[in-house]
Amino acid sequence: MANGTYASAEARVTELKLELPPAPKAMGVYKPAVICGNLVYLSGHGPIKSDGSLLTGRVGADLDLAAGKAALDRPGWRC
């Protein structure tokens, strides 16, 4: 952190040691995200692992709470 803010998104990703998945291939004419004010609406995007497969499961049954929270962050990475 420099002066209480992060220098760039890339620096923050590196700092958190995140591995970003590849961007999905377009399967039609659509907008993957729409920005309205200070909100971003995501459409049809689930959590995709870095190998391209879809992350599935239920929190408490197949995923622990930490894995469930991590899955919620993934769709926003591709905006």
Short mmCIF file of N, CA and C in Angstrom, two decimals:
data_model
loop_
_atom_site.label_atom_id
_atom_site.label_comp_id
_atom_site.label_asym_id
_atom_site.label_seq_id
_atom_site.Cartn_x
_atom_site.Cartn_y
_atom_site.Cartn_z
N MET A 1 0.84 -1.17 0.00
CA MET A 1 0.00 0.00 0.00
C MET A 1 0.88 1.23 0.00
N ALA A 2 0.48 2.20 -0.80
CA ALA A 2 1.19 3.47 -0.84
C ALA A 2 0.22 4.57 -0.46
N ASN A 3 0.49 5.27 0.62
CA ASN A 3 -0.38 6.36 1.08
C ASN A 3 -1.82 5.90 1.32
N GLY A 4 -2.02 4.67 1.77
CA GLY A 4 -3.35 4.18 2.07
C GLY A 4 -4.13 3.67 0.86
N THR A 5 -3.56 3.74 -0.33
CA THR A 5 -4.25 3.25 -1.52
C THR A 5 -3.34 2.30 -2.27
N TYR A 6 -3.92 1.49 -3.12
CA TYR A 6 -3.13 0.55 -3.91
C TYR A 6 -2.72 1.20 -5.22
N ALA A 7 -1.49 0.96 -5.65
CA ALA A 7 -0.96 1.56 -6.87
C ALA A 7 -1.75 1.13 -8.09
N SER A 8 -2.17 -0.13 -8.15
CA SER A 8 -2.93 -0.61 -9.31
C SER A 8 -3.65 -1.90 -8.94
N ALA A 9 -4.60 -2.25 -9.78
CA ALA A 9 -5.31 -3.51 -9.56
C ALA A 9 -4.34 -4.68 -9.68
N GLU A 10 -3.43 -4.59 -10.64
CA GLU A 10 -2.46 -5.67 -10.84
C GLU A 10 -1.60 -5.87 -9.59
N ALA A 11 -1.20 -4.77 -8.97
CA ALA A 11 -0.39 -4.86 -7.76
C ALA A 11 -1.17 -5.54 -6.63
N ARG A 12 -2.46 -5.21 -6.53
CA ARG A 12 -3.29 -5.81 -5.48
C ARG A 12 -3.47 -7.31 -5.72
N VAL A 13 -3.68 -7.69 -6.98
CA VAL A 13 -3.82 -9.10 -7.32
C VAL A 13 -2.54 -9.85 -6.96
N THR A 14 -1.41 -9.26 -7.28
CA THR A 14 -0.11 -9.87 -6.96
C THR A 14 0.07 -9.98 -5.45
N GLU A 15 -0.28 -8.92 -4.74
CA GLU A 15 -0.14 -8.90 -3.29
C GLU A 15 -0.98 -10.00 -2.63
N LEU A 16 -2.19 -10.22 -3.16
CA LEU A 16 -3.07 -11.23 -2.60
C LEU A 16 -2.77 -12.63 -3.12
N LYS A 17 -1.79 -12.72 -4.03
CA LYS A 17 -1.38 -13.99 -4.63
C LYS A 17 -2.56 -14.71 -5.29
N LEU A 18 -3.37 -13.93 -6.04
CA LEU A 18 -4.51 -14.48 -6.75
C LEU A 18 -4.10 -14.96 -8.13
N GLU A 19 -4.75 -16.02 -8.59
CA GLU A 19 -4.52 -16.52 -9.94
C GLU A 19 -5.80 -16.27 -10.73
N LEU A 20 -5.77 -15.32 -11.65
CA LEU A 20 -6.97 -14.97 -12.40
C LEU A 20 -7.20 -15.97 -13.53
N PRO A 21 -8.47 -16.37 -13.72
CA PRO A 21 -8.77 -17.30 -14.80
C PRO A 21 -8.76 -16.56 -16.14
N PRO A 22 -8.63 -17.31 -17.24
CA PRO A 22 -8.68 -16.64 -18.55
C PRO A 22 -10.08 -16.10 -18.81
N ALA A 23 -10.16 -15.06 -19.62
CA ALA A 23 -11.47 -14.49 -19.97
C ALA A 23 -12.25 -15.51 -20.79
N PRO A 24 -13.56 -15.58 -20.57
CA PRO A 24 -14.36 -16.55 -21.31
C PRO A 24 -14.50 -16.14 -22.78
N LYS A 25 -14.69 -17.13 -23.65
CA LYS A 25 -14.90 -16.85 -25.07
C LYS A 25 -16.34 -16.39 -25.26
N ALA A 26 -16.53 -15.44 -26.18
CA ALA A 26 -17.87 -14.94 -26.48
C ALA A 26 -18.67 -16.04 -27.15
N MET A 27 -19.89 -16.25 -26.68
CA MET A 27 -20.76 -17.28 -27.26
C MET A 27 -21.98 -16.63 -27.90
N GLY A 28 -21.93 -15.34 -28.10
CA GLY A 28 -23.04 -14.62 -28.70
C GLY A 28 -22.80 -13.13 -28.53
N VAL A 29 -23.78 -12.37 -28.90
CA VAL A 29 -23.69 -10.92 -28.73
C VAL A 29 -24.40 -10.58 -27.42
N TYR A 30 -23.64 -10.22 -26.43
CA TYR A 30 -24.20 -9.89 -25.13
C TYR A 30 -23.22 -9.00 -24.38
N LYS A 31 -23.70 -8.38 -23.34
CA LYS A 31 -22.85 -7.59 -22.46
C LYS A 31 -22.65 -8.40 -21.19
N PRO A 32 -21.41 -8.77 -20.88
CA PRO A 32 -21.18 -9.55 -19.67
C PRO A 32 -21.44 -8.77 -18.39
N ALA A 33 -21.36 -7.44 -18.48
CA ALA A 33 -21.59 -6.61 -17.30
C ALA A 33 -22.17 -5.27 -17.74
N VAL A 34 -23.07 -4.73 -16.93
CA VAL A 34 -23.65 -3.42 -17.19
C VAL A 34 -23.43 -2.59 -15.94
N ILE A 35 -22.88 -1.41 -16.12
CA ILE A 35 -22.62 -0.51 -15.00
C ILE A 35 -23.77 0.49 -14.92
N CYS A 36 -24.36 0.59 -13.75
CA CYS A 36 -25.45 1.54 -13.51
C CYS A 36 -25.13 2.26 -12.21
N GLY A 37 -24.70 3.50 -12.33
CA GLY A 37 -24.29 4.24 -11.13
C GLY A 37 -23.05 3.61 -10.54
N ASN A 38 -23.13 3.24 -9.26
CA ASN A 38 -21.98 2.60 -8.61
C ASN A 38 -22.16 1.09 -8.47
N LEU A 39 -23.08 0.51 -9.27
CA LEU A 39 -23.32 -0.93 -9.24
C LEU A 39 -22.92 -1.57 -10.56
N VAL A 40 -22.45 -2.81 -10.51
CA VAL A 40 -22.15 -3.59 -11.70
C VAL A 40 -23.05 -4.81 -11.68
N TYR A 41 -23.86 -4.97 -12.72
CA TYR A 41 -24.73 -6.13 -12.85
C TYR A 41 -24.04 -7.15 -13.73
N LEU A 42 -23.87 -8.37 -13.22
CA LEU A 42 -23.25 -9.46 -13.97
C LEU A 42 -24.36 -10.37 -14.48
N SER A 43 -24.21 -10.86 -15.70
CA SER A 43 -25.24 -11.70 -16.28
C SER A 43 -24.65 -13.02 -16.78
N GLY A 44 -25.14 -14.12 -16.27
CA GLY A 44 -24.75 -15.42 -16.75
C GLY A 44 -23.32 -15.83 -16.46
N HIS A 45 -22.75 -15.31 -15.41
CA HIS A 45 -21.36 -15.63 -15.08
C HIS A 45 -21.29 -16.32 -13.74
N GLY A 46 -20.75 -17.50 -13.76
CA GLY A 46 -20.55 -18.23 -12.52
C GLY A 46 -19.07 -18.25 -12.18
N PRO A 47 -18.71 -18.83 -11.06
CA PRO A 47 -17.30 -18.91 -10.68
C PRO A 47 -16.57 -19.96 -11.52
N ILE A 48 -15.61 -19.53 -12.31
CA ILE A 48 -14.83 -20.42 -13.16
C ILE A 48 -13.42 -20.54 -12.59
N LYS A 49 -12.96 -21.77 -12.45
CA LYS A 49 -11.61 -22.02 -11.94
C LYS A 49 -10.57 -21.68 -13.01
N SER A 50 -9.32 -21.57 -12.62
CA SER A 50 -8.26 -21.18 -13.55
C SER A 50 -8.07 -22.16 -14.69
N ASP A 51 -8.53 -23.41 -14.53
CA ASP A 51 -8.42 -24.39 -15.62
C ASP A 51 -9.60 -24.31 -16.58
N GLY A 52 -10.53 -23.38 -16.34
CA GLY A 52 -11.67 -23.18 -17.22
C GLY A 52 -12.93 -23.94 -16.81
N SER A 53 -12.83 -24.82 -15.83
CA SER A 53 -14.00 -25.57 -15.38
C SER A 53 -14.82 -24.73 -14.40
N LEU A 54 -16.10 -25.04 -14.31
CA LEU A 54 -17.01 -24.32 -13.45
C LEU A 54 -16.88 -24.82 -12.01
N LEU A 55 -16.78 -23.91 -11.07
CA LEU A 55 -16.73 -24.26 -9.65
C LEU A 55 -18.16 -24.55 -9.20
N THR A 56 -18.40 -25.74 -8.70
CA THR A 56 -19.74 -26.13 -8.27
C THR A 56 -19.71 -26.61 -6.83
N GLY A 57 -20.88 -26.69 -6.23
CA GLY A 57 -20.99 -27.21 -4.88
C GLY A 57 -21.82 -26.29 -4.01
N ARG A 58 -22.15 -26.80 -2.84
CA ARG A 58 -22.93 -26.04 -1.87
C ARG A 58 -22.07 -25.78 -0.64
N VAL A 59 -22.16 -24.55 -0.15
CA VAL A 59 -21.43 -24.20 1.07
C VAL A 59 -22.00 -25.02 2.22
N GLY A 60 -21.13 -25.65 2.96
CA GLY A 60 -21.53 -26.49 4.07
C GLY A 60 -21.58 -27.96 3.70
N ALA A 61 -21.85 -28.24 2.42
CA ALA A 61 -21.90 -29.64 1.98
C ALA A 61 -20.64 -29.99 1.19
N ASP A 62 -20.32 -29.18 0.17
CA ASP A 62 -19.17 -29.45 -0.69
C ASP A 62 -18.04 -28.45 -0.50
N LEU A 63 -18.37 -27.27 -0.03
CA LEU A 63 -17.38 -26.19 0.15
C LEU A 63 -17.45 -25.69 1.58
N ASP A 64 -16.30 -25.31 2.13
CA ASP A 64 -16.34 -24.65 3.43
C ASP A 64 -16.66 -23.17 3.22
N LEU A 65 -16.86 -22.43 4.27
CA LEU A 65 -17.26 -21.03 4.17
C LEU A 65 -16.24 -20.20 3.40
N ALA A 66 -14.96 -20.42 3.66
CA ALA A 66 -13.90 -19.66 2.97
C ALA A 66 -13.94 -19.91 1.46
N ALA A 67 -14.15 -21.16 1.04
CA ALA A 67 -14.23 -21.49 -0.39
C ALA A 67 -15.47 -20.87 -1.01
N GLY A 68 -16.57 -20.83 -0.27
CA GLY A 68 -17.79 -20.20 -0.76
C GLY A 68 -17.61 -18.71 -0.98
N LYS A 69 -16.95 -18.05 -0.02
CA LYS A 69 -16.68 -16.61 -0.17
C LYS A 69 -15.76 -16.35 -1.35
N ALA A 70 -14.75 -17.19 -1.54
CA ALA A 70 -13.83 -17.03 -2.66
C ALA A 70 -14.57 -17.20 -3.99
N ALA A 71 -15.53 -18.13 -4.04
CA ALA A 71 -16.31 -18.35 -5.26
C ALA A 71 -17.14 -17.13 -5.61
N LEU A 72 -17.61 -16.40 -4.61
CA LEU A 72 -18.40 -15.19 -4.87
C LEU A 72 -17.56 -14.09 -5.51
N ASP A 73 -16.27 -14.05 -5.24
CA ASP A 73 -15.41 -13.03 -5.79
C ASP A 73 -15.09 -13.27 -7.27
N ARG A 74 -15.03 -14.52 -7.70
CA ARG A 74 -14.55 -14.86 -9.04
C ARG A 74 -15.33 -14.23 -10.21
N PRO A 75 -16.68 -14.21 -10.21
CA PRO A 75 -17.36 -13.66 -11.38
C PRO A 75 -16.98 -12.21 -11.69
N GLY A 76 -16.73 -11.41 -10.68
CA GLY A 76 -16.36 -10.02 -10.88
C GLY A 76 -15.00 -9.80 -11.50
N TRP A 77 -14.14 -10.80 -11.48
CA TRP A 77 -12.79 -10.66 -12.03
C TRP A 77 -12.79 -10.47 -13.53
N ARG A 78 -13.84 -10.91 -14.21
CA ARG A 78 -13.85 -10.88 -15.67
C ARG A 78 -14.53 -9.64 -16.24
N CYS A 79 -14.92 -8.71 -15.40
CA CYS A 79 -15.62 -7.52 -15.90
C CYS A 79 -14.68 -6.55 -16.57
#
